[in-house]
XYZ file of C-alpha atoms in Angstrom:
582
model
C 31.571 -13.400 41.088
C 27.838 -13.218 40.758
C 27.429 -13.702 36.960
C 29.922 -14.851 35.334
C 29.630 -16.445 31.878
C 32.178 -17.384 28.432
C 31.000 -16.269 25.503
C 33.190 -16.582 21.531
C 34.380 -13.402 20.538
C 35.557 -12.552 17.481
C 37.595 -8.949 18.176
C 40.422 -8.565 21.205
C 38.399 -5.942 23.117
C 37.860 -5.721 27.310
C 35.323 -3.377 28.213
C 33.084 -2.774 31.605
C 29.837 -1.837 31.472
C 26.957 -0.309 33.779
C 24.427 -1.454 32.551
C 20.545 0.314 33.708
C 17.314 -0.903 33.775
C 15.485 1.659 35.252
C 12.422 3.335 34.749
C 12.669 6.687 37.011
C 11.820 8.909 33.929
C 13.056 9.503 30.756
C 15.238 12.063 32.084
C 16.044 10.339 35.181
C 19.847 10.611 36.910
C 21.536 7.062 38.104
C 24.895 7.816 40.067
C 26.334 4.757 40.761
C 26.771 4.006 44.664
C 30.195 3.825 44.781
C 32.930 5.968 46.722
C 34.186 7.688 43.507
C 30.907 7.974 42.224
C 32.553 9.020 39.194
C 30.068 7.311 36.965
C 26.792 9.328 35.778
C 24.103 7.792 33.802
C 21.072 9.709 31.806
C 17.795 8.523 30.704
C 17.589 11.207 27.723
C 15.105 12.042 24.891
C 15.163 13.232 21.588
C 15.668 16.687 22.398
C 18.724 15.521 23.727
C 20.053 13.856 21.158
C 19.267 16.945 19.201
C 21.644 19.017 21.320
C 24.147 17.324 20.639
C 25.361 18.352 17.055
C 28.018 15.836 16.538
C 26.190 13.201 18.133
C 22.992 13.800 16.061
C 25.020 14.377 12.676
C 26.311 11.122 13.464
C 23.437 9.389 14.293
C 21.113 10.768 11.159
C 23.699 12.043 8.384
C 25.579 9.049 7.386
C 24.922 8.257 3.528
C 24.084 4.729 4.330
C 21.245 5.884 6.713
C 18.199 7.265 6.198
C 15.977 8.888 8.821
C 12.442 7.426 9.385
C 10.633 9.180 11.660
C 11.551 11.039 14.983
C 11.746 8.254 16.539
C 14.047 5.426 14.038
C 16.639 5.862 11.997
C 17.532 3.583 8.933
C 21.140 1.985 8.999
C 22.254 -0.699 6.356
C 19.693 -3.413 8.247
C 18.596 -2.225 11.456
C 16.944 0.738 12.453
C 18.087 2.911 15.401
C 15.040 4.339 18.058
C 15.870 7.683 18.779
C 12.760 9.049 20.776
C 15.246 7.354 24.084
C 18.701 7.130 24.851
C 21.136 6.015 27.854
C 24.008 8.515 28.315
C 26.771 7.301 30.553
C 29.398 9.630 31.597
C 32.410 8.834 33.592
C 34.582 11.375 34.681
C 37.492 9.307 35.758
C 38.169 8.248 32.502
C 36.669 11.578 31.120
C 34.564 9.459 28.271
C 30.741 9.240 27.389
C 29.092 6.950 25.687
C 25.732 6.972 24.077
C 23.648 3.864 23.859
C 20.778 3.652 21.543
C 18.208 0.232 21.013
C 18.264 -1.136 17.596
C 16.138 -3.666 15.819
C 16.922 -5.777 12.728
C 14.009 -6.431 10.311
C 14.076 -9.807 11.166
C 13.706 -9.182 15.226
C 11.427 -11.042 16.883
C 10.413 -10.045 20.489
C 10.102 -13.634 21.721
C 13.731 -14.266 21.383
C 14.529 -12.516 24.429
C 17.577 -10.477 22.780
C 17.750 -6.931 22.267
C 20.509 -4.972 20.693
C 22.431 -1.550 21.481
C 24.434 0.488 19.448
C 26.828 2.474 21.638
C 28.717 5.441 20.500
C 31.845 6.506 22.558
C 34.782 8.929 22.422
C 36.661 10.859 25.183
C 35.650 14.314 26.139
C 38.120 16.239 24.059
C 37.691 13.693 21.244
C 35.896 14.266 17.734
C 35.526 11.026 16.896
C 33.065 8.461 17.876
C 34.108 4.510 18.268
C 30.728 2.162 17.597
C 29.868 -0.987 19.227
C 26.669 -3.062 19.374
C 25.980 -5.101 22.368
C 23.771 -7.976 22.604
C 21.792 -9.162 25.842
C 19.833 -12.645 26.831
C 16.814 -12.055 28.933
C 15.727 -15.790 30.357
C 13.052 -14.494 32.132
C 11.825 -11.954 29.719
C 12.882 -8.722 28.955
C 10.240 -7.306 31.314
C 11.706 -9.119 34.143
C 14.450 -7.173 36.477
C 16.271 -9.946 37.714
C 20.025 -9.652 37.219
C 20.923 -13.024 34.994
C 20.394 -11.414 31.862
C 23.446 -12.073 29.897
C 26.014 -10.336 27.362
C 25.783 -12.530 24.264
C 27.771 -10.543 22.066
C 29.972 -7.545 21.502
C 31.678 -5.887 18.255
C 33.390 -2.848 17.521
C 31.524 -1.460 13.966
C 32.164 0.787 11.706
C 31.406 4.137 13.136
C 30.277 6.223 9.895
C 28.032 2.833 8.658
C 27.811 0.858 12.067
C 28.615 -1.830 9.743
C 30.382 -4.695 11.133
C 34.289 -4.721 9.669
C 35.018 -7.337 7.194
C 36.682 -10.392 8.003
C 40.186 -10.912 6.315
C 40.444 -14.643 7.726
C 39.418 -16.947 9.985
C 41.544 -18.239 13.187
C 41.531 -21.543 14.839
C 42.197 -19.314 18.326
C 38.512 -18.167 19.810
C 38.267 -15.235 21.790
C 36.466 -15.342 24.835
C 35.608 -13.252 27.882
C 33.938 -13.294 31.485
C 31.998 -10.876 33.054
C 30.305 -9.861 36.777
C 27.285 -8.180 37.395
C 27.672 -6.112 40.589
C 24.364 -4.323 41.894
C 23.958 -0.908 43.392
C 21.636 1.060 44.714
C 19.940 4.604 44.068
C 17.596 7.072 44.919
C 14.630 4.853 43.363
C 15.527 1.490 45.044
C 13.197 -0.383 47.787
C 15.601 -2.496 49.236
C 13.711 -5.111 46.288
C 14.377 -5.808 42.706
C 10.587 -4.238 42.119
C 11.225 -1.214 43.893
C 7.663 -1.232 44.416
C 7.530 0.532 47.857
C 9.512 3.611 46.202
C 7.229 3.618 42.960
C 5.560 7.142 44.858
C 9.460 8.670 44.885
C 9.846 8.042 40.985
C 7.782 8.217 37.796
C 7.587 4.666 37.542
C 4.902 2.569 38.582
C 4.538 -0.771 40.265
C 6.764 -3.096 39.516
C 9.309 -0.918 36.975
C 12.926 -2.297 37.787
C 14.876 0.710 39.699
C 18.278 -1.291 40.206
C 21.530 -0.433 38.413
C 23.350 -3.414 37.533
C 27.095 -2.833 36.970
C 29.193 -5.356 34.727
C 33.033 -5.624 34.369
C 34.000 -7.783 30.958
C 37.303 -8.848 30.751
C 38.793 -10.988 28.321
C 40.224 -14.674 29.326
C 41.819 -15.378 25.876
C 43.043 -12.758 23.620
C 44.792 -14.977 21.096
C 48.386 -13.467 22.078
C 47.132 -9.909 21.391
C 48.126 -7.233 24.038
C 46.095 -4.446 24.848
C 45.887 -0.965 26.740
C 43.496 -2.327 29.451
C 41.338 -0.394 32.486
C 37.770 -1.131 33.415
C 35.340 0.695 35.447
C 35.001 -2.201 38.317
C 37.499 -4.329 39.615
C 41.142 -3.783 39.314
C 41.611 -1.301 37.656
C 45.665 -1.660 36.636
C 45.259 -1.883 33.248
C 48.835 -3.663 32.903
C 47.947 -4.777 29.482
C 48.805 -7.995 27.421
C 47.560 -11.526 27.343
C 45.780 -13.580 29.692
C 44.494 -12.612 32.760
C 42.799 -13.275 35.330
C 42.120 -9.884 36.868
C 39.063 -7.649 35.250
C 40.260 -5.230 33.042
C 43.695 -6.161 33.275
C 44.124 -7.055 29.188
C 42.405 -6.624 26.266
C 40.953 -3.261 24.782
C 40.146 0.050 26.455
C 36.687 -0.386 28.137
C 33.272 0.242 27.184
C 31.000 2.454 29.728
C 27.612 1.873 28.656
C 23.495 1.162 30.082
C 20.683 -1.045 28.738
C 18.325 0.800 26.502
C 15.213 -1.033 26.497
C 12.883 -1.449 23.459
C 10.468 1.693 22.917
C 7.800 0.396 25.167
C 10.187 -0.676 27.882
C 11.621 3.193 27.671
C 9.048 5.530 29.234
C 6.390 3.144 30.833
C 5.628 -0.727 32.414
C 7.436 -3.104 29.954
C 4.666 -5.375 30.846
C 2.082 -3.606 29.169
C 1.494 -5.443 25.770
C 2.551 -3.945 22.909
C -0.280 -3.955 20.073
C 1.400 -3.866 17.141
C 3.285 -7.112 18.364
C -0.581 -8.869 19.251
C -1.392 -7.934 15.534
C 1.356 -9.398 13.909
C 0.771 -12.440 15.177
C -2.822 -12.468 14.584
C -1.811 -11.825 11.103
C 1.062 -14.541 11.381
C 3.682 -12.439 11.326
C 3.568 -11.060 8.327
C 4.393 -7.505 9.049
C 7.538 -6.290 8.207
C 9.615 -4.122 10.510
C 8.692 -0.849 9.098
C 4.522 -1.779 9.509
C 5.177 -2.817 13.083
C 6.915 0.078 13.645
C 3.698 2.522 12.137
C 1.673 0.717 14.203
C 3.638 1.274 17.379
C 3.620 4.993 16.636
C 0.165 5.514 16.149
C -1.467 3.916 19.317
C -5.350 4.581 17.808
C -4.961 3.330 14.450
C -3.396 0.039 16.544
C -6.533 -0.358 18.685
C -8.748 0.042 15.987
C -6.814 -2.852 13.704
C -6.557 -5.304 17.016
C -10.739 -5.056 18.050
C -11.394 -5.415 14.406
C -8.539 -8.561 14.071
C -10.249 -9.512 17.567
C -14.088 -9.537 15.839
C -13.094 -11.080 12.523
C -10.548 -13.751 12.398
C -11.423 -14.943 9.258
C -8.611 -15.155 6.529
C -10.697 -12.906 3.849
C -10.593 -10.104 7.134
C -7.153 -10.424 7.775
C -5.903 -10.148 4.040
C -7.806 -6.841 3.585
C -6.285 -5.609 7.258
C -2.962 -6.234 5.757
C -3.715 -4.688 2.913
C -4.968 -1.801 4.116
C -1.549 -1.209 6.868
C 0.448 -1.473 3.530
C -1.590 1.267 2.073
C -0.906 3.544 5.296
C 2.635 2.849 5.112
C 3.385 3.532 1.717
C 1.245 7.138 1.495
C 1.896 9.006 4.397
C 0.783 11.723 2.505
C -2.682 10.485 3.413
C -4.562 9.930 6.420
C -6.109 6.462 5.941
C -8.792 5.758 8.077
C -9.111 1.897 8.726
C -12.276 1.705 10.433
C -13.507 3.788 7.284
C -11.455 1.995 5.188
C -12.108 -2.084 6.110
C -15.876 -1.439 5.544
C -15.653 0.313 2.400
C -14.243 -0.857 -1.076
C -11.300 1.148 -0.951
C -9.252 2.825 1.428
C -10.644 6.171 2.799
C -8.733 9.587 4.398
C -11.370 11.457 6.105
C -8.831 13.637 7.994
C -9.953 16.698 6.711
C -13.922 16.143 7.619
C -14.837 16.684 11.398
C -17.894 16.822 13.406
C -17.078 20.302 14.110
C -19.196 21.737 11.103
C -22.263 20.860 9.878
C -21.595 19.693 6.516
C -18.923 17.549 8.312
C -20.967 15.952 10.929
C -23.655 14.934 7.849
C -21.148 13.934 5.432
C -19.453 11.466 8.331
C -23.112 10.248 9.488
C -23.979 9.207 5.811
C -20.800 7.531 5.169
C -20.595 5.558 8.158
C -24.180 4.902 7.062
C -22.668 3.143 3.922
C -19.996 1.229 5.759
C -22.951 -0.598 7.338
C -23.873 -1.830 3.940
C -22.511 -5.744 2.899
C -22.986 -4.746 -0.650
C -20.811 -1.041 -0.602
C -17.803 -3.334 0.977
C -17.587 -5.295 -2.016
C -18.669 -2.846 -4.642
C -16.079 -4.096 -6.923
C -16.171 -7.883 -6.306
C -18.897 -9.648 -7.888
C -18.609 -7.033 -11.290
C -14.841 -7.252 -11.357
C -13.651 -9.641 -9.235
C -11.918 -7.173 -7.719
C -9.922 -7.066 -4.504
C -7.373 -4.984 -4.596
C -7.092 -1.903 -2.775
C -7.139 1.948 -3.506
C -6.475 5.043 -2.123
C -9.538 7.999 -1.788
C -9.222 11.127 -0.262
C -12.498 13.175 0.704
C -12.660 16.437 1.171
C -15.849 19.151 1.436
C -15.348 22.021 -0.480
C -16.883 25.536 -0.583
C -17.852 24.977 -4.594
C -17.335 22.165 -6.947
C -16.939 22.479 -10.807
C -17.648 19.701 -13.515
C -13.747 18.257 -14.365
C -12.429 20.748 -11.623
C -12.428 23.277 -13.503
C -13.580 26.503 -12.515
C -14.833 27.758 -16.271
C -17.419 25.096 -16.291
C -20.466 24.754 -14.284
C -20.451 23.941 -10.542
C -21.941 20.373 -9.355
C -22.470 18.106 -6.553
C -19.225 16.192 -6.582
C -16.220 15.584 -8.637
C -13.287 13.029 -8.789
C -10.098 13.296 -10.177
C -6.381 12.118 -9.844
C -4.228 14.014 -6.935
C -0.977 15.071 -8.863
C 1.745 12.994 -8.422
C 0.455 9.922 -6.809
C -1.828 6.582 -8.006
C -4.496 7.927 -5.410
C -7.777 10.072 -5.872
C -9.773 12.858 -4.416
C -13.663 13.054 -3.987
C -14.328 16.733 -3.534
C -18.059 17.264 -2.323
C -19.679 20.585 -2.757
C -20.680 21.177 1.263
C -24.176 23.016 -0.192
C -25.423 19.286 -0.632
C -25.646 19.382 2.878
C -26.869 22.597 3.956
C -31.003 23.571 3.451
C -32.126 26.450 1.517
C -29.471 26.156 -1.351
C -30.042 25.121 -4.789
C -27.904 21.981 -4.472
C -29.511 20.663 -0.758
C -29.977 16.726 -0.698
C -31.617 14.779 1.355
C -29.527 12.436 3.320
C -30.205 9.185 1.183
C -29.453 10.898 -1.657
C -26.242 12.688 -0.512
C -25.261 8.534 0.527
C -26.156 8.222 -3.637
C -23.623 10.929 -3.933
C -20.984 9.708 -2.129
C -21.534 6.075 -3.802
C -21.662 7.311 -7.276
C -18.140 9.194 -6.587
C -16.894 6.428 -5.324
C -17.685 4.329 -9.111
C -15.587 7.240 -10.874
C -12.759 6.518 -8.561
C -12.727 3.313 -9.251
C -13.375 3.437 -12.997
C -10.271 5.915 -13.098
C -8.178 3.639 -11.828
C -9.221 0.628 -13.898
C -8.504 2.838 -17.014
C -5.555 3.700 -15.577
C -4.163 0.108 -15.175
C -6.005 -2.811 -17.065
C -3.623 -5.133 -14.923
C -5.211 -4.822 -11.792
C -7.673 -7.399 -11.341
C -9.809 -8.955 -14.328
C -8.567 -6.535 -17.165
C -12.080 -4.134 -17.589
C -12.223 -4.679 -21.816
C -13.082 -8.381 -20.712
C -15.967 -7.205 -18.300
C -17.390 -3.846 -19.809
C -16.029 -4.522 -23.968
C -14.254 -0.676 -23.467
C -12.217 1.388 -21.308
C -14.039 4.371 -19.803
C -11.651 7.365 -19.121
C -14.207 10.077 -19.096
C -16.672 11.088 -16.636
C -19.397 10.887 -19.948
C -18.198 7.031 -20.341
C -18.139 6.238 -16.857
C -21.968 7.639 -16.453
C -22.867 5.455 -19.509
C -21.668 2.234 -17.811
C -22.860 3.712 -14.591
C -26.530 3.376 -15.871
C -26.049 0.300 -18.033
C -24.030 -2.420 -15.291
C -24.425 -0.629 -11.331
C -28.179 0.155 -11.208
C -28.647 -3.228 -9.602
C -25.558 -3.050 -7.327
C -26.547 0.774 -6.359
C -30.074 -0.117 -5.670
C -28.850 -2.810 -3.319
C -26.569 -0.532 -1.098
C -29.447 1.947 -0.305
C -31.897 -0.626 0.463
C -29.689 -1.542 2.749
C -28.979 1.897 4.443
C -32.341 3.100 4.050
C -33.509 3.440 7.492
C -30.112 4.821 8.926
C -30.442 7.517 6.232
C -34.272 8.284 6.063
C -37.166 9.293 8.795
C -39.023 6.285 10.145
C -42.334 9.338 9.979
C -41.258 9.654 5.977
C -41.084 6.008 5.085
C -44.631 5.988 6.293
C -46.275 8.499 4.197
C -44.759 7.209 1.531
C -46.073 3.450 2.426
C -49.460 4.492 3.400
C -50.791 7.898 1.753
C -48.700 8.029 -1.511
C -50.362 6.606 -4.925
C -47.855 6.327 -8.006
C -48.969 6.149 -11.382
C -47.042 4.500 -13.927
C -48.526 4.984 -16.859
C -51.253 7.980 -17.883
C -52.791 6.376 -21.112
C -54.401 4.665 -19.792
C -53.741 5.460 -15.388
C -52.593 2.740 -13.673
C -52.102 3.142 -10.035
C -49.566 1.413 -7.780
C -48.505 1.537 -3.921
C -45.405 3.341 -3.412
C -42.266 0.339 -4.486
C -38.807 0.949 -2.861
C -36.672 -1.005 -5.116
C -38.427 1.636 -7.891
C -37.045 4.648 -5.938
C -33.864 3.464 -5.480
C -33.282 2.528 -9.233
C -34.675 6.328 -10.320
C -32.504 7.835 -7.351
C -29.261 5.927 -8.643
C -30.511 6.940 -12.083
C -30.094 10.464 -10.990
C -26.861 12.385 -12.530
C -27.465 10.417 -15.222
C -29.883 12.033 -17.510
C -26.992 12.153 -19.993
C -26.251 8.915 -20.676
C -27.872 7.122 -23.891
C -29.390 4.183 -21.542
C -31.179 7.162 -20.021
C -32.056 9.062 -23.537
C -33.887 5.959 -24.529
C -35.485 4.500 -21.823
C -36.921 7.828 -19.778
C -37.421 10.084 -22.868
C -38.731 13.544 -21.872
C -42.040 13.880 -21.139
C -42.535 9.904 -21.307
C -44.676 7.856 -18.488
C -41.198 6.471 -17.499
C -39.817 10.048 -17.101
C -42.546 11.220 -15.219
C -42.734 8.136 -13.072
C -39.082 8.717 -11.868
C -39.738 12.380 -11.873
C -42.460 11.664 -8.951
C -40.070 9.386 -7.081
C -37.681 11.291 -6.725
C -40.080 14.433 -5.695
C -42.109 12.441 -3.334
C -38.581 10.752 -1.397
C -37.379 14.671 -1.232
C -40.260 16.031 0.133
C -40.552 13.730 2.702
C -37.925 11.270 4.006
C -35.870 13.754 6.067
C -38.469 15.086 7.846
C-alpha cells in the first residue's frame, strides 16, 4: 500500500477517490490508465458550471448562500470558487461528482490544508449528496509529490452544505485507511514534474501532470453495515463491518479530484499570490472577502504591494487598509489607490482618460497634487482628521451652481450621489480647453480641483459631527451650504491652500513664465502713495485661493471694490494668467 494512513471519523462512510493535480488546462481531459478506463475527469470553468442548470441552481440558489462574484459563492462560513471545477465521471457506476475549492474566513494558506466541497448523484438522479474533503500538503500545496493526505471527510447537508447536527457522542471512533495509486496520462514525463512534456500541455515547467488515485475504506465502522464498492481495489462491495479489503464496508463511494486554490487552477502554483504578500505586510488583518478583491483585481494588487513595499511605516499601512475597506464596501465606485493613498480622501477617476484632452489635463494636474505633503493631509492638522471618504470625479460638458440647470453654469460643483455616504466633483471640461470663457490655466485648474475637494469634505462633516473632532469645536458652526463653506473657506484654508500650490508650482506652471514674473514684473501695492514690490509667490497663491470667493464677508471687507487690496489681487491673478502656461 503506498499511502496508507488512520484518520477519526465521525460518519460510517467508505468512499474512493481520484484525486488530480494537474495543470493541462482548465478544460483539460484525465482518463485514468486503467483497463476499464471507465473513469473520466474534467478540468471545467464557469461556463460549465453554468450549463449545468441543476448543478448551478444548486450551487448559487440556496437561501443560506449568497453569490459574490463570478468567481465565489457565499455559504453559511465558507465561500465556494466557482471560476474552476473538477468533474469526475465514472461510467461503471454511472455517477458524477463535482468538486469545487472552498475557503473558510479564517483560512490561512500556511496551514497546508485546503478544502473541497463535492457534489454527487447518479446519472438518472435529481438529487445531489454533499461532502467536503480535507487534504494535508507537507511539502506545500505547490509541491506534486504524492504524500499529501486525507484529513477529513463528512457528508453535509446538501441544500446548506452545513455539517448535520450531532445527536450524541460515542465512545466507538470511526476510522479509515486509504492508498494512493498513481497513473499516467497524456501529459506525464515519466517524472512527477512532467517537465519534458510541458510543450504537449498548457502547463509550464514544473506544473504536476500525475493523477493520483485513492481508495478509502473504512477499518472500524462501529457495528454499522453498509452497501460498499469503491473505484480501486476489490471491488465486492459485500457490505457490513470490518474489513480488511478496500471498499468492502462502509458507505457507497465517493469519485472525486483535487481542486486546487484559484491560483493553483489555471497557472504555476508557485507563483506568489499578492493579495496573500499584502496581508501579511499588513499582519493579517484582511478579512476573507478583502483578500479575495484583491486576488480578483491583479492591478489594484500590484499597486497596494510596491506602495506596502516603499512605505512600511504603520501611519502607511493604516491608510492602505483603509482605503481596501473603502473598495470593498462601494463597488459602485472605482477607487483608485494610487490616487487615493496620496490624496485626503479616496478618489474614482474611472471615468477620466488620457484619451481626451480635458482628460489628459485634468489627470496631469491631479497627479500634480498627489505630489503635494500638504494636499495628503488636508484634513489633519485643522481637524485632526483621518478618516476616509469616498469622491467621485467626473468632467462634464456644463456645470451649474447647486446642479441645477436653472441657475448659472460654473467651474465645478459638489454634491451628494443619491443613495450612498459618497460624493461627486463634476468639473466643467471648458476649464481646460483655450478660447472659452471659463479656460484656466493649469495652476489654477489644480486650485479648482483643491477647492472642490474642501466642499466634499465640509459636506460630510455636516453630515456627521461624529467623525473625527466634532466641526462646532473647530469652526464654532456647521456649514451645510456652499455660501458657508466659502466663508470658512476664506477665513481657516488660505494658509493650508497656499501651501499645496507652492508646493506644485513648478509641475503645474512654465519654468519661461515663472521667470517673467521674477525678473520683468513690478507689483504695486498701494497707489496713494505707489509703492513698488518684486513679484511675491506666497501673495499669488493667497489671491489665487482667494478666487471663487469674492462672496464671502472675509472677502467683502478685506478686498473692497476698487480698493489697493482689490486691485493688487486683481494684477496677480492677471499677470499668473497671462503668463505661466506659456
Amino acid at each position: 500500500m503506498p499511502t496508507k494512513n488512520f484518520i477519526p471519523f465521525i460518519k460510517t462512510v467508505v468512499f474512493a477517490i481520484v484525486l488530480s493535480l494537474s495543470g493541462c488546462s482548465s478544460e483539460s481531459e484525465i482518463i485514468e490508465n486503467s483497463d476499464k478506463k471507465s473513469i473520466l475527469m474534467l478540468h471545467k470553468n464557469y461556463e460549465f458550471l453554468k450549463s449545468k442548470e441543476s448543478l448551478f441552481n444548486a450551487i448559487t440558489n440556496s437561501g443560506t448562500q449568497k453569490t459574490i462574484s463570478k468567481r465565489t459563492v457565499q455559504a453559511l462560513d465558507f465561500k465556494i470558487f466557482t471560476d474552476r471545477l473538477t468533474y469526475v465521471k465514472n461510467e461503471e457506476k454511472a455517477k458524477e461528482s463535482f468538486t469545487f475549492y472552498i475557503e473558510r474566513n479564517n483560512y490561512s494558506p500556511a496551514s497546508n490544508t485546503i478544502e473541497n466541497l463535492i457534489l454527487t448523484k447518479g446519472f438518472n438522479e435529481e438529487e445531489y449528496k454533499a461532502y467536503i474533503i480535507t487534504y494535508f500538503f507537507p511539502d506545500g500545496i505547490a509541491s506534486e509529490h504524492k504524500n499529501f493526505k486525507v484529513t477529513g471527510f463528512k457528508a453535509v447537508n446538501s441544500e446548506t452544505f452545513s455539517f448535520n447536527n450531532l445527536t450524541s457522542k460515542s465512545a466507538c471512533e470511526n476510522t479509515y485507511e486509504y492508498m494512493v495509486i498513481e497513473t499516467a496520462h497524456k501529459c506525464y514525463s515519466g517524472n512527477h514534474s512532467g517537465a519534458s512534456e510541458a510543450a504537449n500541455c498548457e502547463g509550464k515547467g514544473s506544473l504536476p501532470y500525475s493523477t493520483y488515485q485513492v481508495v478509502a475504506y473504512l477499518t472500524d465502522s462501529c457495528g454499522e453495515g453498509v452497501a460498499g464498492g469503491g473505484t480501486g481495489g476489490d471491488q465486492s462491495g459485500a457490505g457490513g463491518g470490518r474489513s480488511s479489503t478496500p471498499g468492502s464496508g462502509g458507505g457507497a463511494p465517493v469519485d472525486t479530484g483535487i481542486s486546487l486554490p484559484p491560483s493553483c487552477q489555471s497557472v504555476d502554483c508557485e507563483v506568489p499570490i499578492l493579495a496573500n504578500d499584502i496581508n501579511v505586510l499588513l499582519g493579517n488583518t484582511l478579512n476573507f472577502e478583502q483578500l479575495t478583491f484583491l486576488f480578483n483585481n491583479d492591478n489594484i494588487a500590484t499597486e497596494v504591494k510596491n506602495y506596502l513595499d516603499q512605505n512600511t511605516n504603520a501611519a502607511a499601512k493604516a491608510l492602505t487598509t483603509q482605503i481596501i475597506a473603502a473598495m470593498v464596501a462601494n463597488p459602485g465606485l472605482k477607487i483608485n489607490f494610487t490616487a487615493s493613498v496620496n490624496s485626503p480622501m479616496n478618489i474614482d477617476i474611472l471615468a477620466i482618460t488620457n484619451a481626451t484632452t480635458e482628460g489628459k489635463k485634468f489627470l496631469e494636474v491631479y497627479d500634480a497634487l498627489t505630489k503635494s505633503p500638504e494636499f495628503k493631509k488636508l484634513f489633519i492638522d485643522m481637524f485632526a482628521e483621518s478618516k476616509r471618504f469616498n469622491v467621485k470625479f467626473e468632467i462634464a460638458e456644463k456645470v451649474y451652481e447647486n446642479d441645477d440647470p436653472t441657475k448659472k453654469e460654473v467651474n465645478a460643483n459638489t454634491s451628494k450621489i443619491a443613495g450612498t455616504d459618497n460624493y461627486i466633483i463634476k468639473i466643467n471640461k471648458k476649464i481646460f480647453n483655450k478660447g472659452t470663457d471659463f479656460s484656466q490655466i493649469r495652476i489654477k485648474n489644480a486650485k479648482t480641483i483643491l477647492h472642490e475637494c474642501i466642499h466634499a469634505f465640509l459636506f460630510v462633516k455636516s453630515k456627521n459631527s461624529t467623525i473625527g473632532m466634532d466641526i462646532e469645536t473647530v469652526i464654532d458652526k456647521i456649514y451645510p451650504t456652499t455660501d458657508e463653506q466659502h466663508n470658512f473657506m476664506a477665513e481657516k484654508m488660505i494658509p493650508t491652500m497656499q501651501k499645496i500650490l507652492s508646493q506644485i508650482r513648478d509641475l503645474v506652471t512654465t519654468t519661461a513664465g515663472r521667470n517673467v514674473l521674477d525678473t520683468q514684473i513690478t507689483m504695486h501695492p498701494t497707489q496713494t502713495p505707489l509703492t513698488s514690490t518684486p513679484w511675491i509667490w506666497s501673495e499669488y497663491y493667497k489671491f489665487l485661493s482667494l478666487k471663487g470667493l469674492e462672496k464671502t464677508v472675509y472677502f467683502k471687507n478685506n478686498f473692497p471694490t476698487g480698493s489697493d487690496q482689490w486691485k493688487l489681487l486683481t494684477k496677480y491673478i492677471e499677470y499668473g494668467h497671462n503668463e505661466l502656461d506659456k
